Short mmCIF file of C-alpha atoms in Angstrom, two decimals:
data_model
loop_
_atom_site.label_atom_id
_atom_site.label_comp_id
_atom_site.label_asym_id
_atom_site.label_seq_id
_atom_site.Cartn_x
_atom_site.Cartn_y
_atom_site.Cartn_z
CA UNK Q 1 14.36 26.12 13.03
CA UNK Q 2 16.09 24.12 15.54
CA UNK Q 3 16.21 20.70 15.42
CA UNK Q 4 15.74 17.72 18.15
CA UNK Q 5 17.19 14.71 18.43
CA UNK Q 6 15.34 11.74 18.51
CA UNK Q 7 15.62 8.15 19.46
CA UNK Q 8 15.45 5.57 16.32
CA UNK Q 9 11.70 3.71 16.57
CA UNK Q 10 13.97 0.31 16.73
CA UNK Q 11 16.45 1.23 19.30
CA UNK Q 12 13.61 0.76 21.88
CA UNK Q 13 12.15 -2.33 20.30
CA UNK Q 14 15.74 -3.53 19.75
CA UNK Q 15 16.07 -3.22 23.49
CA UNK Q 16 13.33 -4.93 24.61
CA UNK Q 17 14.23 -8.11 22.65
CA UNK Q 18 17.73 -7.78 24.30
CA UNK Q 19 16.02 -7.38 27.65
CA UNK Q 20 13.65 -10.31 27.17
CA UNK Q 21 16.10 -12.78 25.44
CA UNK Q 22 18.11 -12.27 29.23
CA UNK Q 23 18.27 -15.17 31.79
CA UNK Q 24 16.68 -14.65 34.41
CA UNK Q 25 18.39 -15.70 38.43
CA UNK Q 26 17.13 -16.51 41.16
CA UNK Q 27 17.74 -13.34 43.95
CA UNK Q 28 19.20 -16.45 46.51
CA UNK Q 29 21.83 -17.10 44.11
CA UNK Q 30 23.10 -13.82 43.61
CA UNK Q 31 26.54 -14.01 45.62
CA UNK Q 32 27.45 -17.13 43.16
CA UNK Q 33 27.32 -14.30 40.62
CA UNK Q 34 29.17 -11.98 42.30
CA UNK Q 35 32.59 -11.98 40.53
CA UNK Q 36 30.92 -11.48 36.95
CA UNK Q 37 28.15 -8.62 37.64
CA UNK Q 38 30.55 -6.73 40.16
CA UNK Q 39 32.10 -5.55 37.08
CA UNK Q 40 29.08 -4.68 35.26
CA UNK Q 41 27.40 -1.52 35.10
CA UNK Q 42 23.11 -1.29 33.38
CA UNK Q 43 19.70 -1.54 34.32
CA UNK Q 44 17.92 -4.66 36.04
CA UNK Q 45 14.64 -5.74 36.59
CA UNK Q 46 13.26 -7.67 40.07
CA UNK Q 47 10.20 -9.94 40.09
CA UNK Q 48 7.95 -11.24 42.97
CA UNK Q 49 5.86 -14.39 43.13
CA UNK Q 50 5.36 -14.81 46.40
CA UNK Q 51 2.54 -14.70 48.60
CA UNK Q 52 2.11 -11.20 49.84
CA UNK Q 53 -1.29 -10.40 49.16
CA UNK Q 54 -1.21 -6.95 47.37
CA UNK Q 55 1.11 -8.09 44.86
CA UNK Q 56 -1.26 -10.92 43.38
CA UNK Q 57 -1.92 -9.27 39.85
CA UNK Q 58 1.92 -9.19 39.72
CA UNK Q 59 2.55 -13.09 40.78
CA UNK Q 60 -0.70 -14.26 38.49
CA UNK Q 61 1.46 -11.77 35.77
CA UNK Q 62 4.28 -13.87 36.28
CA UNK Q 63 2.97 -17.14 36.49
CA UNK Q 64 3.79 -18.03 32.74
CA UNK Q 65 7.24 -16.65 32.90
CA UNK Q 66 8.47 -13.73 34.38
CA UNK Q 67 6.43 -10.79 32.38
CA UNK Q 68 6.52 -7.96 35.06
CA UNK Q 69 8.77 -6.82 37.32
CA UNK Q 70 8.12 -5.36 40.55
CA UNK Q 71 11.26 -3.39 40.67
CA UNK Q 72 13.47 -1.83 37.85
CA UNK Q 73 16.63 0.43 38.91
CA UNK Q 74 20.14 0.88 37.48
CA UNK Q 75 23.69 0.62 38.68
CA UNK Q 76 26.14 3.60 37.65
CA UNK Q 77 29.33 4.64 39.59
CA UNK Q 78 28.31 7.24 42.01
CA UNK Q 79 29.54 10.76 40.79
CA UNK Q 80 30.07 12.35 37.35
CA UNK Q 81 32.58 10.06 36.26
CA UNK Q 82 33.82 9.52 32.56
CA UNK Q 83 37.27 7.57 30.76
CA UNK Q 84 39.31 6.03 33.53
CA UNK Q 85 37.45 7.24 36.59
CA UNK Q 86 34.49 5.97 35.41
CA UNK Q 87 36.18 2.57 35.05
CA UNK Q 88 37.69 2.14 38.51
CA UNK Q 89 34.25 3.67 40.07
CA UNK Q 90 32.62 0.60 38.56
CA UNK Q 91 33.19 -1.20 41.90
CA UNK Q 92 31.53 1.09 43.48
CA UNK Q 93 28.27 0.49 42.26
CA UNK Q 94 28.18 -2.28 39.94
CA UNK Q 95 24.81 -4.34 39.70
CA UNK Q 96 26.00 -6.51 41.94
CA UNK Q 97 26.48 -4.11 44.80
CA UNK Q 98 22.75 -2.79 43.81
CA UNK Q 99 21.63 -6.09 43.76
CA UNK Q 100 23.00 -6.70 47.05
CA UNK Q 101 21.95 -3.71 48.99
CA UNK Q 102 18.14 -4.47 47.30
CA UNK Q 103 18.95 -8.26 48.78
CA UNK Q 104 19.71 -6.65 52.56
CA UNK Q 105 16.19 -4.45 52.11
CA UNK Q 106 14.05 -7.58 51.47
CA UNK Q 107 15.39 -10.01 53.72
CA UNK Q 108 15.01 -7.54 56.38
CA UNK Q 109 11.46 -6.85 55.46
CA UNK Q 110 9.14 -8.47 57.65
CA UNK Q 111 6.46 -9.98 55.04
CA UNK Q 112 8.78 -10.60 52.47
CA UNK Q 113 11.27 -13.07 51.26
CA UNK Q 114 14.35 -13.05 49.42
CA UNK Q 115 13.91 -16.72 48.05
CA UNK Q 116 10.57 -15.17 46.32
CA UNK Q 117 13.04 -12.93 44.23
CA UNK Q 118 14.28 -13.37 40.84
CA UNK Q 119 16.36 -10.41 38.93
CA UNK Q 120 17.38 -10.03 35.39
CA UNK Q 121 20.02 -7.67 34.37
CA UNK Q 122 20.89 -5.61 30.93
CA UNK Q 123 24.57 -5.04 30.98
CA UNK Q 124 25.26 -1.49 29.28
CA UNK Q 125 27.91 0.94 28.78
CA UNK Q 126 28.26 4.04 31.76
CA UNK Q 127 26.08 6.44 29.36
CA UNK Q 128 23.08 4.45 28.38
CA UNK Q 129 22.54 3.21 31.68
CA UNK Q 130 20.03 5.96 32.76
CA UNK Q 131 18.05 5.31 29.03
CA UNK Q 132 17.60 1.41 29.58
CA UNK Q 133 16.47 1.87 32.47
CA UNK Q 134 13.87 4.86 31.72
CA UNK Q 135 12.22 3.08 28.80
CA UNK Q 136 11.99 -0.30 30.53
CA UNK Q 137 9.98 2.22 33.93
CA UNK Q 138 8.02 3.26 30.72
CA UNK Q 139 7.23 -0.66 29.11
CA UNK Q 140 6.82 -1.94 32.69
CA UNK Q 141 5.08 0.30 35.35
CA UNK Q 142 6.70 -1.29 37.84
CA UNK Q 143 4.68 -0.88 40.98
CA UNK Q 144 8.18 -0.43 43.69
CA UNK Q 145 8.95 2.75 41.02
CA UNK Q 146 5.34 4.53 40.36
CA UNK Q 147 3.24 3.30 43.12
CA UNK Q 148 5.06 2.44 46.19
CA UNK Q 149 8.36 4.96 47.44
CA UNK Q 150 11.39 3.72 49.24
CA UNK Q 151 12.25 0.96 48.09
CA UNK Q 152 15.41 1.97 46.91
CA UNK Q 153 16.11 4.42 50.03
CA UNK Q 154 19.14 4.33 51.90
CA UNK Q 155 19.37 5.49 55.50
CA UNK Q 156 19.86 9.17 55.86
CA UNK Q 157 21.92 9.46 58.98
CA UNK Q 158 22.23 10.37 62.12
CA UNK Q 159 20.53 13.72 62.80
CA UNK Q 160 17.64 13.56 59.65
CA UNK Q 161 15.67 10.91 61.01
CA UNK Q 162 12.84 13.89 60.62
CA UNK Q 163 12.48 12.83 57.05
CA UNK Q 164 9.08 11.08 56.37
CA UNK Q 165 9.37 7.03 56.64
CA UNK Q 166 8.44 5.88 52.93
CA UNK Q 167 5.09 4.10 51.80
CA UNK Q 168 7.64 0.83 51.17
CA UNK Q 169 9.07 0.93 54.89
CA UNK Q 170 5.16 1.23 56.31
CA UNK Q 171 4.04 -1.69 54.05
CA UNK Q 172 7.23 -3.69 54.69
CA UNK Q 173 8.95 -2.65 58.04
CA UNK Q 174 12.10 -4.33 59.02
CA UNK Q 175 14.60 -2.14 58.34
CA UNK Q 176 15.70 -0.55 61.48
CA UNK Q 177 17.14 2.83 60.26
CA UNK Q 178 13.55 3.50 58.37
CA UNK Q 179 11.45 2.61 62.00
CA UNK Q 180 13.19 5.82 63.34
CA UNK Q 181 11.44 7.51 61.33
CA UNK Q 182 8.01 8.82 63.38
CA UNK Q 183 7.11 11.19 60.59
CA UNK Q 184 5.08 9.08 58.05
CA UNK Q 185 4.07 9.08 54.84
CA UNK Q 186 0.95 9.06 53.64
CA UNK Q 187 -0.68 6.49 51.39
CA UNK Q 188 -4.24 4.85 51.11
CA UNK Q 189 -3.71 0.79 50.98
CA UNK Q 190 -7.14 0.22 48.74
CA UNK Q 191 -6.16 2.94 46.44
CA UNK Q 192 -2.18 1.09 46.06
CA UNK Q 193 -4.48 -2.34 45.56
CA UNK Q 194 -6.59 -0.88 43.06
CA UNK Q 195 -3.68 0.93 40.75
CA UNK Q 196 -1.67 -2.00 40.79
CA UNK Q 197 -4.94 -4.49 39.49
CA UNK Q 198 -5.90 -1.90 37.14
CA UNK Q 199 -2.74 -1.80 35.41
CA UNK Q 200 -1.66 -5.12 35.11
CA UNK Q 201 -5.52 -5.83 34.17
CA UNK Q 202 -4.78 -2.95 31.03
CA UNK Q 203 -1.44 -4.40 30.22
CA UNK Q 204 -3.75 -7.72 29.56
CA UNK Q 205 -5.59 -6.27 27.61
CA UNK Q 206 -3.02 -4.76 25.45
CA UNK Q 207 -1.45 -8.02 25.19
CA UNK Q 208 -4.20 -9.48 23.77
CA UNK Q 209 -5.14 -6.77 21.40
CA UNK Q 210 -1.28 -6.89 20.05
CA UNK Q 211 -1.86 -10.94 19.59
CA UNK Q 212 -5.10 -10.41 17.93
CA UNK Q 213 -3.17 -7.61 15.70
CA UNK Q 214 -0.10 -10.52 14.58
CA UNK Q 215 -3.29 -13.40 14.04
CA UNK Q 216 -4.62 -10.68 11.52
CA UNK Q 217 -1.40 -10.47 9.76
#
């Protein structure tokens, strides 16, 4: 019988305490940070609280501290890169380049606004980069990864403009290589409203029911 692998029960949990235990910056600040992240690969985690209307379950989320992110990606050098290369690739996509590029998307957005932005990062080695970041999609549902595409787009060059603009570009245009982009995606606006309540309104309720579960203990 073959065998499979699988994860240690505490390796996630141990995560998440690493991942909540991090500082979190504000997104403004990010160039003071530059010289230390720019040599760090991992995951990191954005959160909103400002004003845009369809991301109020997410801001009233965050309101005691920041609880849920409206964003999680990861920052690996580009390529399949191990020992060395993998070392001198870091550079090339470090969190603080991701961080960066994610800074240039917002503050070109329309309706949105960097100083609203706060990021936390989890600082990993080159192979478990891909993991951290997959569990805390998982813990989070963050609503730029499973409800709203393009966020983390970049533009596809001259000649493929065909492609279909994302949902992201169409609820927060701005970024001039996405408005050449006729072809659009579809999406229903009251449907993106009503997945994004209804899952911030279950995590609440999960929340509660794993308080009620440590009272009883």
């Amino acid at each position: 019988m073959i065998r499979k692998f699988v994860v240690p029960e505490n390796l996630e949990a141990d995560l998440l305490a690493f991942y909540e235990a991090q500082e979190v910056y504000p997104l403004r600040h990010l160039e003071q940070m530059r010289g230390e992240l720019g040599l760090l690969l991992g995951a990191y985690a954005l959160f909103y609280t400002g004003p845009f209307d369809l991301y109020a379950p997410v801001v009233a989320a965050n309101q005691q501290g920041f609880i849920q992110p409206l964003y999680i990606g990861k920052a690996v050098p580009k390529g399949d890169r191990t020992g060395e290369s993998a070392k001198k690739a870091v550079l090339e996509n470090s969190l603080h380049k991701r961080l960066y590029e994610h800074t240039r998307s917002i503050s070109q957005a329309e309706n949105l606004d960097v100083a609203d932005f706060s990021f936390r990062v989890v600082p990993t080695t080159l192979h478990l980069s891909a993991w951290v970041e997959s569990v805390l999609i998982s813990q989070f549902v963050p609503a730029w990864n499973r409800h709203i595409d393009g966020f983390g787009n970049h533009d596809p060059g001259s000649g493929r403009y065909n492609q279909r603009r994302s949902v992201w570009d169409q609820i927060h245009p701005g970024r001039s290589w996405a408005s050449r982009m006729a072809n659009l995606a579809l999406y229903d606006l009251a449907e993106l409203r009503e997945r994004i309540s209804a899952r911030h309104h279950a995590r609440e309720v999960r929340l509660e029911e794993d308080l009620e579960q440590m009272s009883e203990q």
